[in-house]
Coordinates of C-alpha atoms and ligand atoms in Angstrom, one line a residue:
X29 CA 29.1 -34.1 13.3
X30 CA 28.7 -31.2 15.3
X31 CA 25.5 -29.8 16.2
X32 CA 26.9 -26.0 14.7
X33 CA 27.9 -27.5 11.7
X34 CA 24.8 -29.1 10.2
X35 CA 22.7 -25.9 11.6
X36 CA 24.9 -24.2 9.3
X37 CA 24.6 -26.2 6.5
X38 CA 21.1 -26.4 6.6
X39 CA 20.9 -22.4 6.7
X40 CA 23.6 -21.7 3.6
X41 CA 21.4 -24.3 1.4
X42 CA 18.5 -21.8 2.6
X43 CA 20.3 -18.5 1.2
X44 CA 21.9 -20.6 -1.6
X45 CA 17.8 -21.6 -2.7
X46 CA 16.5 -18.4 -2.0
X47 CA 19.3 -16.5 -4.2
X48 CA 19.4 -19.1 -7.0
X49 CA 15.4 -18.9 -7.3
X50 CA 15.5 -14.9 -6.7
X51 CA 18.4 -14.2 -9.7
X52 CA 16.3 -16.9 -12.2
X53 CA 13.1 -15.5 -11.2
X54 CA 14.0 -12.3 -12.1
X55 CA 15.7 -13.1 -15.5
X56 CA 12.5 -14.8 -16.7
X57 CA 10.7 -11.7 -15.6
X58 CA 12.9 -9.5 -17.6
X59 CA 13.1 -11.5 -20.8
X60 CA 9.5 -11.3 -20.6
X61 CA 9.1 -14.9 -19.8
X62 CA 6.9 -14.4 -16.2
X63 CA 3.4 -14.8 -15.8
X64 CA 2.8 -13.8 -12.5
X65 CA 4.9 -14.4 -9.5
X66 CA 8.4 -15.9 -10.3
X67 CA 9.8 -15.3 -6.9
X68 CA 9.8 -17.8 -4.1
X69 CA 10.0 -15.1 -1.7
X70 CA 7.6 -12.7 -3.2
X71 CA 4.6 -15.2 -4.0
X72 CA 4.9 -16.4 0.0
X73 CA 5.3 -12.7 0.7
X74 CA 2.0 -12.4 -1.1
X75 CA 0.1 -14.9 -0.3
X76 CA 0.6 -14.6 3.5
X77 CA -0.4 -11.1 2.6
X78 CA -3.8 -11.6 1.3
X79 CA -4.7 -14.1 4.3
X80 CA -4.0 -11.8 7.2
X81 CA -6.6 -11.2 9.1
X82 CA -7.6 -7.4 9.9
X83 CA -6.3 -7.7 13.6
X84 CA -3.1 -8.6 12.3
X85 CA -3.0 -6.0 9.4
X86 CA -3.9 -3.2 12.1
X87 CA -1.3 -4.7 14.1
X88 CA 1.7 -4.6 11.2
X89 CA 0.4 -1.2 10.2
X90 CA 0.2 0.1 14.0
X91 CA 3.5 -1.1 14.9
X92 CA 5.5 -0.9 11.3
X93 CA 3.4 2.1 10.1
X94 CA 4.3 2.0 5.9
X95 CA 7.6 -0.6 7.1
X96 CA 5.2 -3.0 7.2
X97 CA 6.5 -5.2 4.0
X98 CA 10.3 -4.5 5.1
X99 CA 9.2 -5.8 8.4
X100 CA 7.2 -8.8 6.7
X101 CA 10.4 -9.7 4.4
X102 CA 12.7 -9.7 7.8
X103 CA 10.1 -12.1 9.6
X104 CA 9.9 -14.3 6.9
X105 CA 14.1 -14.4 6.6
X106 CA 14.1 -15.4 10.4
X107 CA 11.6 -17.8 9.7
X108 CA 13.5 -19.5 6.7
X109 CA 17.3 -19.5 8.7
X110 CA 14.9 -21.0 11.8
X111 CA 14.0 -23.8 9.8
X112 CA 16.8 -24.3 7.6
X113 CA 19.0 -24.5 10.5
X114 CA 16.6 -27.1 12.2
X115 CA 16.7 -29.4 8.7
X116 CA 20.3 -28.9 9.0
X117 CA 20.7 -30.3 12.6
X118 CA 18.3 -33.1 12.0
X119 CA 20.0 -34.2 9.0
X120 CA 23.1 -35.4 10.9
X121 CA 21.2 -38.2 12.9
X122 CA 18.1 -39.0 9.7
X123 CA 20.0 -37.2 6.4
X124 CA 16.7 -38.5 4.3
X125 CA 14.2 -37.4 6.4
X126 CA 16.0 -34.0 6.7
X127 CA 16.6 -33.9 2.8
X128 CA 12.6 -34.7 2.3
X129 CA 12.2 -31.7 4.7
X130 CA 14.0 -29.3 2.6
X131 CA 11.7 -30.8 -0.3
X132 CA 8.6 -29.9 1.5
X133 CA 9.6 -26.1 1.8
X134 CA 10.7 -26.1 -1.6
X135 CA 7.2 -27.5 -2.6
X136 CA 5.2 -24.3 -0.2
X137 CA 7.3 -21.9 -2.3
X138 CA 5.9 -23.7 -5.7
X139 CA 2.8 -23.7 -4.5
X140 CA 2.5 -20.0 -3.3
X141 CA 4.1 -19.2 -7.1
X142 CA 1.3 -21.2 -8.5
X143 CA -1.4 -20.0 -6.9
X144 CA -0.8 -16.6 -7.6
X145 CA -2.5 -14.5 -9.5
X146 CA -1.7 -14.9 -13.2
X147 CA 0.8 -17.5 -12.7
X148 CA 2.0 -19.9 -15.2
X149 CA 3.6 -23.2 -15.7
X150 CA 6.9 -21.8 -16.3
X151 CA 6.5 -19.7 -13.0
X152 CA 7.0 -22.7 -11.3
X153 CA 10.6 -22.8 -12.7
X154 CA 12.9 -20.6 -10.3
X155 CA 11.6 -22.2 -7.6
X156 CA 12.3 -26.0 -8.4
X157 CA 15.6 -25.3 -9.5
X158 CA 16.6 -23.2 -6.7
X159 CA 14.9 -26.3 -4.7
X160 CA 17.1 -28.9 -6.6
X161 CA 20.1 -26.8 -5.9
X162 CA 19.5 -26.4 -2.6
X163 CA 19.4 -30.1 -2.2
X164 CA 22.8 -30.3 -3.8
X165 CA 24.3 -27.8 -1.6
X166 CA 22.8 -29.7 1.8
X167 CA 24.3 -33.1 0.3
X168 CA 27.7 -32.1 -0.3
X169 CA 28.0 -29.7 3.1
X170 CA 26.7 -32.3 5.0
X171 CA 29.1 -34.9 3.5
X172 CA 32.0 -32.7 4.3
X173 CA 30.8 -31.5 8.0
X174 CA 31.0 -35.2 8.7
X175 CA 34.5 -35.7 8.0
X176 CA 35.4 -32.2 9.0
X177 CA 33.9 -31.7 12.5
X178 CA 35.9 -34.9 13.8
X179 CA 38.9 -35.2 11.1
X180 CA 41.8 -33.4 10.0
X181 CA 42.4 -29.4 9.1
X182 CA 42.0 -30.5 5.5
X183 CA 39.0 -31.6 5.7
X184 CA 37.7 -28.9 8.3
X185 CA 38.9 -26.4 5.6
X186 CA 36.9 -27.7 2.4
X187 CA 33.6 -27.6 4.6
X188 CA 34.5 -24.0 5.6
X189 CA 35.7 -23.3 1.9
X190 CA 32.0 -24.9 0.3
X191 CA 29.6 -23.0 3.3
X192 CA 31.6 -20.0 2.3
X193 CA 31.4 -20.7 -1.5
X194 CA 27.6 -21.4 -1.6
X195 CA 26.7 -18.2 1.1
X196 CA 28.7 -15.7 -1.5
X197 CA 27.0 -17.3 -4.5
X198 CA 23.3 -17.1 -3.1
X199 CA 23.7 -13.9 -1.8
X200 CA 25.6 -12.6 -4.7
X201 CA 22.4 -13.8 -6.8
X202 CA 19.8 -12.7 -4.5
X203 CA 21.2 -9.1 -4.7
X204 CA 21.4 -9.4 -8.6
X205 CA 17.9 -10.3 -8.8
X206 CA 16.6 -7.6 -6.9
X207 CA 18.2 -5.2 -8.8
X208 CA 17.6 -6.7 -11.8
X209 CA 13.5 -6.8 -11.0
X210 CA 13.7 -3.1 -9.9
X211 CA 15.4 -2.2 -13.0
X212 CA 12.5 -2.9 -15.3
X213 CA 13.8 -0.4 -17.8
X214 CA 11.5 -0.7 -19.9
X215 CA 8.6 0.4 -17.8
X216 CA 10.8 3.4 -16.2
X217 CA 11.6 4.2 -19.8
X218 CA 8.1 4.8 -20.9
X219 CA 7.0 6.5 -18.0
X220 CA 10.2 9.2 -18.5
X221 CA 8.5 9.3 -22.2
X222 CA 4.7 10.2 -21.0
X223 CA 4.2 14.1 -22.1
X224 CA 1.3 15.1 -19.8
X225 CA -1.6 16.6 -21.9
X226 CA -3.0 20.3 -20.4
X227 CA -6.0 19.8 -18.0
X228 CA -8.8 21.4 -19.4
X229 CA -10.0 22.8 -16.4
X230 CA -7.1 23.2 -14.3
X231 CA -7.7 23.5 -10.8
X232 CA -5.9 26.5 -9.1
X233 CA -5.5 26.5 -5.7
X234 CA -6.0 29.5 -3.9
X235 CA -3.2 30.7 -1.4
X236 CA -5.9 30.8 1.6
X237 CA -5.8 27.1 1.9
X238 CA -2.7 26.6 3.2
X239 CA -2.1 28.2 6.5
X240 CA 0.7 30.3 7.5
X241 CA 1.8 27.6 10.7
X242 CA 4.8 26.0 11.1
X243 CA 4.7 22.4 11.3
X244 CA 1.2 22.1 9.9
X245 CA 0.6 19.6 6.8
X246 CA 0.8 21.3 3.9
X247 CA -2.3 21.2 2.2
X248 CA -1.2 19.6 -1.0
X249 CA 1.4 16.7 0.1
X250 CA 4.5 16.6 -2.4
X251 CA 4.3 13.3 -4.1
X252 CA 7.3 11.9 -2.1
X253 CA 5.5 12.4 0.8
X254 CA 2.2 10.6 0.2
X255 CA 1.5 7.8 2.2
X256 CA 1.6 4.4 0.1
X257 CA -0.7 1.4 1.1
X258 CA -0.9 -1.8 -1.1
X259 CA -0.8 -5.6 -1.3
X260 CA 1.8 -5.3 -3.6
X261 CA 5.5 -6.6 -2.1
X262 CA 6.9 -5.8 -5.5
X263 CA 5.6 -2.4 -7.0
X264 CA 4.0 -3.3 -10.5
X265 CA 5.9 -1.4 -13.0
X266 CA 4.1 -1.5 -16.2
X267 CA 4.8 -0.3 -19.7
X268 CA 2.2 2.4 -21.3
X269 CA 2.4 0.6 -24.2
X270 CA 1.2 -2.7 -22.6
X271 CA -1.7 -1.1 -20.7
X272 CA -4.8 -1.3 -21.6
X273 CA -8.6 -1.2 -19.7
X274 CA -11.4 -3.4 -20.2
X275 CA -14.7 -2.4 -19.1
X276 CA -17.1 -5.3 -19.4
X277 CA -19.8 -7.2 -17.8
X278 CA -23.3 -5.8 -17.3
X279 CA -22.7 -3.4 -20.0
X280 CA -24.4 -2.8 -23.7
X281 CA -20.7 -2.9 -25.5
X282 CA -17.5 -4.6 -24.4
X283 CA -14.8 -1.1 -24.4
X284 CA -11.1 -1.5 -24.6
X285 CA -9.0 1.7 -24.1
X286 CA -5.5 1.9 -24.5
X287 CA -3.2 4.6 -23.2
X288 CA -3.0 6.6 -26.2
X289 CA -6.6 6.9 -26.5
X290 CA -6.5 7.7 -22.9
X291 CA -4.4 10.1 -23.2
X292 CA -6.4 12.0 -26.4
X293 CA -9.6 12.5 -24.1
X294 CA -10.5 15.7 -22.1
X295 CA -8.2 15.9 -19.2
X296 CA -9.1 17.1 -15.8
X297 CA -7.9 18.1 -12.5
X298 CA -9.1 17.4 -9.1
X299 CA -8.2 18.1 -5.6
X300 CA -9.0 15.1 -3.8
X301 CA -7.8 13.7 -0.5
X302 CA -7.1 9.8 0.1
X303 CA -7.5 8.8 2.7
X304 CA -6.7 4.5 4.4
X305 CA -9.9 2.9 5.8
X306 CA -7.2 1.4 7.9
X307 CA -6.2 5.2 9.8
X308 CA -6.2 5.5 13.2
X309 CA -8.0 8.7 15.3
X310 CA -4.5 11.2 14.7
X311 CA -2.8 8.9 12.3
X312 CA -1.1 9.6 9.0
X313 CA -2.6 7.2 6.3
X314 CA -4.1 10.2 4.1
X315 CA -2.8 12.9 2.0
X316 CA -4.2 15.3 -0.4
X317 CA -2.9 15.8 -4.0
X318 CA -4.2 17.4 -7.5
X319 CA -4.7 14.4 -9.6
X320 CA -5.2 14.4 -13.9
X321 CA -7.8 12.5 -15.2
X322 CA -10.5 11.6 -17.3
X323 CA -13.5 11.6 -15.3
X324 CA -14.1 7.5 -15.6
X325 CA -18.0 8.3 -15.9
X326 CA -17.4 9.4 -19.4
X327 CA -15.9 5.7 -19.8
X328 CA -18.8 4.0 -18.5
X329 CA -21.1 6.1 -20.9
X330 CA -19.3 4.5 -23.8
X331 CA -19.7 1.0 -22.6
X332 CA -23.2 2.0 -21.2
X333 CA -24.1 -0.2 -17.9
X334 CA -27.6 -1.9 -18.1
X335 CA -30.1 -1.3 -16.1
X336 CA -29.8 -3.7 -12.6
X337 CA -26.3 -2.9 -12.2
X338 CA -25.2 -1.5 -9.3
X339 CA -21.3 -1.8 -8.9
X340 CA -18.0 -1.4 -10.5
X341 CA -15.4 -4.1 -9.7
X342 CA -12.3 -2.6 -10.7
X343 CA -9.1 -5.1 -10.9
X344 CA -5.3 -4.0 -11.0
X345 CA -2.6 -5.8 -13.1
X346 CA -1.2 -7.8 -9.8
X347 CA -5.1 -8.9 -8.8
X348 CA -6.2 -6.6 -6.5
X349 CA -10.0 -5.4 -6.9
X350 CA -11.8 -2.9 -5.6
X351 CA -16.2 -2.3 -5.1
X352 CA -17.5 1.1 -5.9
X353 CA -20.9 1.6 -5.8
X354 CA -21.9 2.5 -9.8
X355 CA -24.0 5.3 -8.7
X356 CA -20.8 7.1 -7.2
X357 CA -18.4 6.7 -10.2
X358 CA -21.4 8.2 -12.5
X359 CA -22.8 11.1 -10.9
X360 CA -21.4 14.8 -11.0
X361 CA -18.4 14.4 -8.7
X362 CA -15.2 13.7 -10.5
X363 CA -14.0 10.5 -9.8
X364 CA -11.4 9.9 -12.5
X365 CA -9.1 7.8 -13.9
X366 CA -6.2 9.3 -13.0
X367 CA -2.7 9.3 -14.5
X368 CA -1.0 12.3 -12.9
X369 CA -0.3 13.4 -10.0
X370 CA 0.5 16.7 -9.2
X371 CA 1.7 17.3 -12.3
X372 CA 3.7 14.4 -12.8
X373 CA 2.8 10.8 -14.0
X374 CA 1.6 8.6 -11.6
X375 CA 4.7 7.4 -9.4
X376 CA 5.1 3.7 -9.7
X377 CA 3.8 3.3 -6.3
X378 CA 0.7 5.5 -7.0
X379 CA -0.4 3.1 -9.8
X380 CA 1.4 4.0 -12.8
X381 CA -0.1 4.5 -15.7
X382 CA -3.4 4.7 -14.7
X383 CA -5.5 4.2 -11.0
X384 CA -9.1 5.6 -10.1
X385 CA -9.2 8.2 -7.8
X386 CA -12.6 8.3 -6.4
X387 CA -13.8 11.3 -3.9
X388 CA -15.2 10.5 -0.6
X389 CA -14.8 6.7 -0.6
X390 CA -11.8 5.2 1.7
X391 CA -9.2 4.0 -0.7
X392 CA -10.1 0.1 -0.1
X393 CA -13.5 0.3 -2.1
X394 CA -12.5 2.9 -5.0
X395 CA -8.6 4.0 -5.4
X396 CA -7.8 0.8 -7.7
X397 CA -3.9 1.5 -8.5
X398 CA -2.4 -0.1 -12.2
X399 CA -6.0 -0.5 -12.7
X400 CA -6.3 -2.7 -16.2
X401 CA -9.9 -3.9 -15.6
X402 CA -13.8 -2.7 -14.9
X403 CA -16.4 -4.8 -14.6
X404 CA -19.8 -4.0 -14.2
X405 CA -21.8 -5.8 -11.4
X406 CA -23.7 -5.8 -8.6
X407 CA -22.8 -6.2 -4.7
X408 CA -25.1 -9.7 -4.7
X409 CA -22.3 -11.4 -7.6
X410 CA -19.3 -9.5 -6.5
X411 CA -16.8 -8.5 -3.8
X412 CA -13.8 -6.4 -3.7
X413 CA -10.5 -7.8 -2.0
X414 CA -11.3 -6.5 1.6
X415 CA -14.6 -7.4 1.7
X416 CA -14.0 -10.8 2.4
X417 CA -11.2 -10.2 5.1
X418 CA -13.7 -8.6 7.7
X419 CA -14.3 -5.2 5.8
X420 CA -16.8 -3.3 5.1
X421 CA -18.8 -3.8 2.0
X422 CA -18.9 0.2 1.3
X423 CA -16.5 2.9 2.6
X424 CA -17.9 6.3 2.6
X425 CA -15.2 8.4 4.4
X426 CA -15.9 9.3 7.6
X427 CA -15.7 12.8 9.1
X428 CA -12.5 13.3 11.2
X429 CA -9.8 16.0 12.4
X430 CA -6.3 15.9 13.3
X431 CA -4.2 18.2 15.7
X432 CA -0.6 18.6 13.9
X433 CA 1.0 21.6 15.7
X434 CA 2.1 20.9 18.4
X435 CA 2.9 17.3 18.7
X436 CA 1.4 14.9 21.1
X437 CA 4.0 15.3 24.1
X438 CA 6.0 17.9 22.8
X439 CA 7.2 20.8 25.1
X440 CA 5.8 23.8 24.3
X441 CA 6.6 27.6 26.1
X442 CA 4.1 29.5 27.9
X443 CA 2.4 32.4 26.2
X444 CA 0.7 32.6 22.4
X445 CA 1.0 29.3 21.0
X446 CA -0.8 27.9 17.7
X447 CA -3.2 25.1 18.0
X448 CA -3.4 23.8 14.3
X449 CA -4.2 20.7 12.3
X450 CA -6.7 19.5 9.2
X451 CA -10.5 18.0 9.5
X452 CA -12.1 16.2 6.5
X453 CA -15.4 15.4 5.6
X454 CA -14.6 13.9 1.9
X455 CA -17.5 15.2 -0.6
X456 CA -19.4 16.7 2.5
X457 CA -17.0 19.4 3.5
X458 CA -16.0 20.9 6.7
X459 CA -18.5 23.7 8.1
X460 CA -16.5 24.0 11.4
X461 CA -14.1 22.9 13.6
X462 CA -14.1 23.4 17.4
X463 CA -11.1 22.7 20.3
X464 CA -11.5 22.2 23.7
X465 CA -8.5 22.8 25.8
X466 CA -8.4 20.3 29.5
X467 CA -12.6 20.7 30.4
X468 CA -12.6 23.9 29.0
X469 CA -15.5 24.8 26.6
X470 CA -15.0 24.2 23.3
X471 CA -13.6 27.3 21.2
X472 CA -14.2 27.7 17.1
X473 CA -10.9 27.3 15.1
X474 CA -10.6 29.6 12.1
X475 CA -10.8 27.8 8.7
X476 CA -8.8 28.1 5.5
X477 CA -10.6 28.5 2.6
X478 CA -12.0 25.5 1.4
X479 CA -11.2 24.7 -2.9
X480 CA -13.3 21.9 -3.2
X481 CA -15.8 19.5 -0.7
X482 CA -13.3 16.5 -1.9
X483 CA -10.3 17.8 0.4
X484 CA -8.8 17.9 3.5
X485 CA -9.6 21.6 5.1
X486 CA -6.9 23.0 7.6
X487 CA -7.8 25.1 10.6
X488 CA -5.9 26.7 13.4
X489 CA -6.5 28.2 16.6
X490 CA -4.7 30.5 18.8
X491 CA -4.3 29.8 22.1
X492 CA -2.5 31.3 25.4
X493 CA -0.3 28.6 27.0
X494 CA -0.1 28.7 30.7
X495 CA 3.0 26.1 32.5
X496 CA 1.6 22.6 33.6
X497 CA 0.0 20.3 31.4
X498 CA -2.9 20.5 29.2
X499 CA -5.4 17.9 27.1
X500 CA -6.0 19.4 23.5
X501 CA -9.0 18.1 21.9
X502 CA -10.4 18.6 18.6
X503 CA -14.3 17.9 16.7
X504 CA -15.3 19.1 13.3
X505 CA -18.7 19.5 12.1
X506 CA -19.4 18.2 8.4
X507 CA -21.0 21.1 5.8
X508 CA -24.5 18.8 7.0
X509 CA -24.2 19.9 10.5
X510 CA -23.2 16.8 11.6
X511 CA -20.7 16.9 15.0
X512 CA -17.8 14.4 14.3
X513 CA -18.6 11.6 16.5
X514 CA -16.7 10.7 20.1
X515 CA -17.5 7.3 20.1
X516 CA -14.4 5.6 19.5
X517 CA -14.5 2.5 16.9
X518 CA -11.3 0.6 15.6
X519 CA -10.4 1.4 11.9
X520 CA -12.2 -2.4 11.2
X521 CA -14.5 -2.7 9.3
X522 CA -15.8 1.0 8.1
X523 CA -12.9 3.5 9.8
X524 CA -12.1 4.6 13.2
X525 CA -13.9 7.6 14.7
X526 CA -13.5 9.5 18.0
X527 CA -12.0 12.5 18.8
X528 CA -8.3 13.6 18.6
X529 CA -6.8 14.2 21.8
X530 CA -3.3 14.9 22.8
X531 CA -1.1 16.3 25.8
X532 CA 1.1 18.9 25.4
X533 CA 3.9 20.7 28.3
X534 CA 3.8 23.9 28.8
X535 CA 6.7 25.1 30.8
Ligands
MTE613 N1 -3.8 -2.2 -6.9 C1 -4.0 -1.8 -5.7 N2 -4.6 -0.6 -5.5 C2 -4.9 -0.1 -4.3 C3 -4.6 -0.9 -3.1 C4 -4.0 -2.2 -3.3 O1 -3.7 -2.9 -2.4 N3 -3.7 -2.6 -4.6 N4 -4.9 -0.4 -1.9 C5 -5.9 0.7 -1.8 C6 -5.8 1.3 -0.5 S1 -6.3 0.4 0.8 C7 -5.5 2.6 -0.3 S2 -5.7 3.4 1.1 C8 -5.0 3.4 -1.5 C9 -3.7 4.1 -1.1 O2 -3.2 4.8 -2.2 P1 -1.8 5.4 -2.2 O3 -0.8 4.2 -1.9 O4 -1.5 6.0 -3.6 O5 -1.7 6.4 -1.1 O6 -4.8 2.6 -2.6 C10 -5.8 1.7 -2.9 N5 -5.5 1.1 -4.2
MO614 MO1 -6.4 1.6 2.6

């Protein structure tokens, strides 16, 4: 048997697996049948996910920026044809060994399913038949590559005619499953229902904080915009009439609120900038948006923490949990639980129905998205999902600017050019910002007004461009008086700091 043929049989029992457990997977989840993490694909997905180390999760974000899970999917496909093909070619010289091979990845995928969070028995399902029917596919390609590879046109053709048969099937599947899990009607149907109650105190922004320079960020950042980080491979798409949060554990009285009671409290809006632990000096892993919420202190009043307590652990509906120190979701700053943004319900992706939005923590230790869950602890019993993985136990933002206009490298005409970008200082505020063009001394930028401490503040700084090329460098100083540090530090395991620097040509 050639070697080409039982590669290729190996790999088309892969797809055939992968689509047969993807299209089953995602039935079950649709009929409402899932616990957790039907998918072969997605529970591995997830699972390597929440053992990466932080090197390796700057790295993915570093290199793939927001990509990172298309680029984690694409890996993982290589992976899989790699070892199919490799069964595949072993098979022709030890056909049991091979076949117990095939078992063995089948048996990784049912364990990743199983070990997820939420997962049940019935889980386990898509990907032991998809397994079995992989199996079946291997056998009979394998039977026909040996008679075809050496033997006669008929027998060449019903090998061709079965690889072809089982690639079109599995694929065929796959893509039904995807779309079948992305469909989720229901979920997209109740979120198209939600009628967003009026804030009460409705935050108006004034027109001085947003600058009149091209090319700057805008200073509230449209929705489809906003940068997106989660564990999540598949976006959790839940129905407002499933949701529901429990706050419980150091606590006087269990609470459960559902979304319409949610929904009948005091509404609020805030101006509050996210911003990812994980965000390099000048990177893009923070926006700024007006979010609706009840301020999740009221909450905790009901349910009335005791006395000892010291932390919040909130969970979302896929697992994830966040740490945020007590003291910060309870005292006068608004840290809500959000279910709008900018004026519209929560995207999924933003943690429809309901996520915290927590001013001046990084987004690992407060910003829980689908958050279902808040327990009431303390930092000795409990950690949130970082904290483990080589991050910090808190995450108060640190203070930061950005140079936006012009862009690192770009070319740039000599004569009046603006210098312009953002600082933040998250529930400190910005008091100034200063740039320092090549060694020159360093020259105060003019602010825009500032609407809240919680936001992003942008500042420009007009500057006469002469040809060759020149270092811009930018500091802010926090409403404490406190010069943005220079020492440079990796995002792990509290944020990056250092000063934005970049070279622009001036010709
Ligand atoms: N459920 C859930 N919530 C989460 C996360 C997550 O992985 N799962 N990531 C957090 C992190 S690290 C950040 S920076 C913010 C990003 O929020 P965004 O995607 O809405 O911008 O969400 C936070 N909330
Ligand atoms: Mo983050």
């Amino acid at each position: 048997m050639k070697r080409t043929w039982s590669a290729s049989a190996g790999v088309v029992a892969g797809v055939f697996t992968v689509g047969v457990a993807t299209l089953l997977a995602a039935v079950m989840t649709s009929a409402g049948l899932a616990g957790g993490t039907p998918s072969p694909v997605v529970a591995v997905g997830g699972a390597f996910v929440d053992r990466t180390p932080p090197w390796l999760k700057d790295f993915a974000i570093a290199t793939f920026g927001t990509h990172d899970k298309a680029a984690l999917f694409v890996g993982m496909a290589l992976f899989l044809l790699v070892v199919c093909a490799a069964i595949g070619i072993a098979g022709a010289q030890r056909p049991t060994a091979a076949l117990v091979a095939f078992g063995v990845l089948g048996a990784v995928g049912v364990l990743a399913v199983a070990t997820r969070p939420s997962s049940n028995a019935l889980d386990l399902l898509p990907t032991i038949v998809g397994t079995l029917a992989g199996l079946w596919a291997l056998s009979i390609l394998w039977q026909r590559a040996a008679h075809g590879a050496s033997g006669t046109a008929v027998d060449r053709r019903r090998f061709l005619l079965g690889g072809a048969g089982f690639t079109a099937t599995g694929l065929t599947a796959a893509t039904l499953g995807r779309s079948l899990g992305q469909g989720a009607s229901r979920a997209a149907e109740s979120r198209t229902a939600v009628r967003l109650p009026r804030g009460a105190k409705p935050s108006v922004i004034p027109a001085g904080a947003q600058l009149p320079v091209k090319g700057i960020t805008p200073y509230v950042m449209p929705n489809a915009d906003f940068y997106r980080i989660d564990t999540a491979l598949v976006v959790p798409r839940l129905d407002t009439a499933d949701w529901s949060l429990k706050v419980h554990g150091m606590v006087a009285r269990e609470v459960i609120i559902d979304w319409a009671t949610l929904l009948g409290k005091p509404m609020q809006d805030s101006l509050v900038t996210l911003m990812c632990v994980s965000n390099e000096v000048g990177g893009d892993l923070t926006g700024n948006a007006v979010w609706t919420g009840w301020p999740v202190r009221e909450l905790l009043k009901l349910a009335g923490p005791r006395t000892g307590a010291d932390m919040v652990l909130s969970t979302s509906s896929d697992g994830w949990t966040a740490g945020t120190p007590l003291s910060v979701l309870t005292d006068d700053r608004n840290a809500l639980l959000a279910i709008a943004m900018n004026g519209q319900p929560l995207p999924f992706e933003h943690g429809f129905p309901v996520r915290l939005v927590v001013p001046g923590l990084y987004g690992y230790v407060s910003a829980t998205k689908w958050v279902t869950d808040l327990k009431v602890t303390t930092f000795a019993d409990d950690q949130g999902y970082w904290t483990p993985r080589g991050w910090s136990e808190r995450g108060p933002v640190k203070t930061e600017s950005r140079i936006d206009v012009p862009r690192s490298g770009e070319r740039v005409s000599a004569g009046k050019v603006a210098l312009a970008g953002i600082a933040w200082a998250q529930h400190r505020g910005v008091k100034a910002v200063e740039v320092r063009v090549d060694d020159g001394p360093w020259q105060p930028a003019r602010l825009a007004e500032e609407p809240t401490i919680d936001s992003w503040r942008q500042w420009v700084l007009p500057w006469q461009a002469v040809r060759g090329n020149h270092t811009i460098t930018v500091r802010a100083t926090d409403a404490e008086g406190v010069v943005q540090t220079m020492t440079q530090a990796p995002p792990a395991p509290d944020g990056a700091t250092g000063w934005h620097t970049i070279t622009v040509n001036v010709d």
